[in-house]
Coordinates of C-alpha atoms in Angstrom, one line a residue:
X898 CA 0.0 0.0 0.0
X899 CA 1.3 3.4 -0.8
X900 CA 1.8 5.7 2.2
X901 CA -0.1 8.6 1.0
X902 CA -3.4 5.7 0.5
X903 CA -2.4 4.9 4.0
X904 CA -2.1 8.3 5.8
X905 CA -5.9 9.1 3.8
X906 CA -7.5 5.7 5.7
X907 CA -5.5 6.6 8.9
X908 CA -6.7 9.7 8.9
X909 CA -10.5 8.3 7.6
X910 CA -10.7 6.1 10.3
X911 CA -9.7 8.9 12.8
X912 CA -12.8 10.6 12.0
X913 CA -15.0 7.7 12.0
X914 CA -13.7 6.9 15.3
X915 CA -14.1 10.0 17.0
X916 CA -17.5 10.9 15.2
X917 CA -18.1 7.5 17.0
X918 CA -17.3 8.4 20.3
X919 CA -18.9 11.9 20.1
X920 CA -22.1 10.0 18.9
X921 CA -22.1 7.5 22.0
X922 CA -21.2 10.0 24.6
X923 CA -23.5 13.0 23.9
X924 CA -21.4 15.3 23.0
X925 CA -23.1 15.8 19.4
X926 CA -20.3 17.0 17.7
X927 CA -18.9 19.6 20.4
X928 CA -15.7 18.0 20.2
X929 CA -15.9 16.6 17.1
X930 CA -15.7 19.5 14.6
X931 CA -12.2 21.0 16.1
X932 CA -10.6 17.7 16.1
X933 CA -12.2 16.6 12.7
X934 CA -10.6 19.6 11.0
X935 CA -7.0 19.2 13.0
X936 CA -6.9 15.8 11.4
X937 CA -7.9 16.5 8.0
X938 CA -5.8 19.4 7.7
X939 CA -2.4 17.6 8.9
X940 CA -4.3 14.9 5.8
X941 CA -4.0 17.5 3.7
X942 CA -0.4 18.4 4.5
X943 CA 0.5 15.4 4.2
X944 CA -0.6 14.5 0.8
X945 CA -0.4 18.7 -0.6
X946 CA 2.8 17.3 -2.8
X947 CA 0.8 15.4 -4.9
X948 CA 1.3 16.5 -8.4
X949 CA -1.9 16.2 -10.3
X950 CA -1.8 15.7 -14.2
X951 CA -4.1 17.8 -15.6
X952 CA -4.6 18.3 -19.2
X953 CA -4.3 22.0 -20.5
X954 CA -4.0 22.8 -16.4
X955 CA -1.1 24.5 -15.0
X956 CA 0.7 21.2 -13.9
X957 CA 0.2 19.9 -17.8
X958 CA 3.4 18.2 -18.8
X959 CA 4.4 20.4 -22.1

């Protein structure tokens, strides 16, 4: 498995987890929004160096 597809599920199944536990103990998302946007954002960090191939797009191979 590549480690960008693994730091996407890691950080996937942190979510899950935690929208899990906010669910169960009542606190309806209090808790979850900060920490749901920590996580994705450290996500996106982590995976911002991917350089996408788009055609006619500023990353276009010339």
């Amino acid at each position: 498995m590549q480690d960008k597809t693994l730091i996407k599920l890691t950080a996937i199944s942190a979510l899950a987890l935690l929208e899990s536990v906010a669910m169960i103990t009542g606190h309806d998302g209090a808790l979850f929004l900060p920490v749901a946007a920590l996580i994705g954002a450290i996500a996106g960090y982590q995976i911002r160096d991917i350089d996408f191939k788009i055609p006619g797009g500023t990353h276009a191979e010339k």
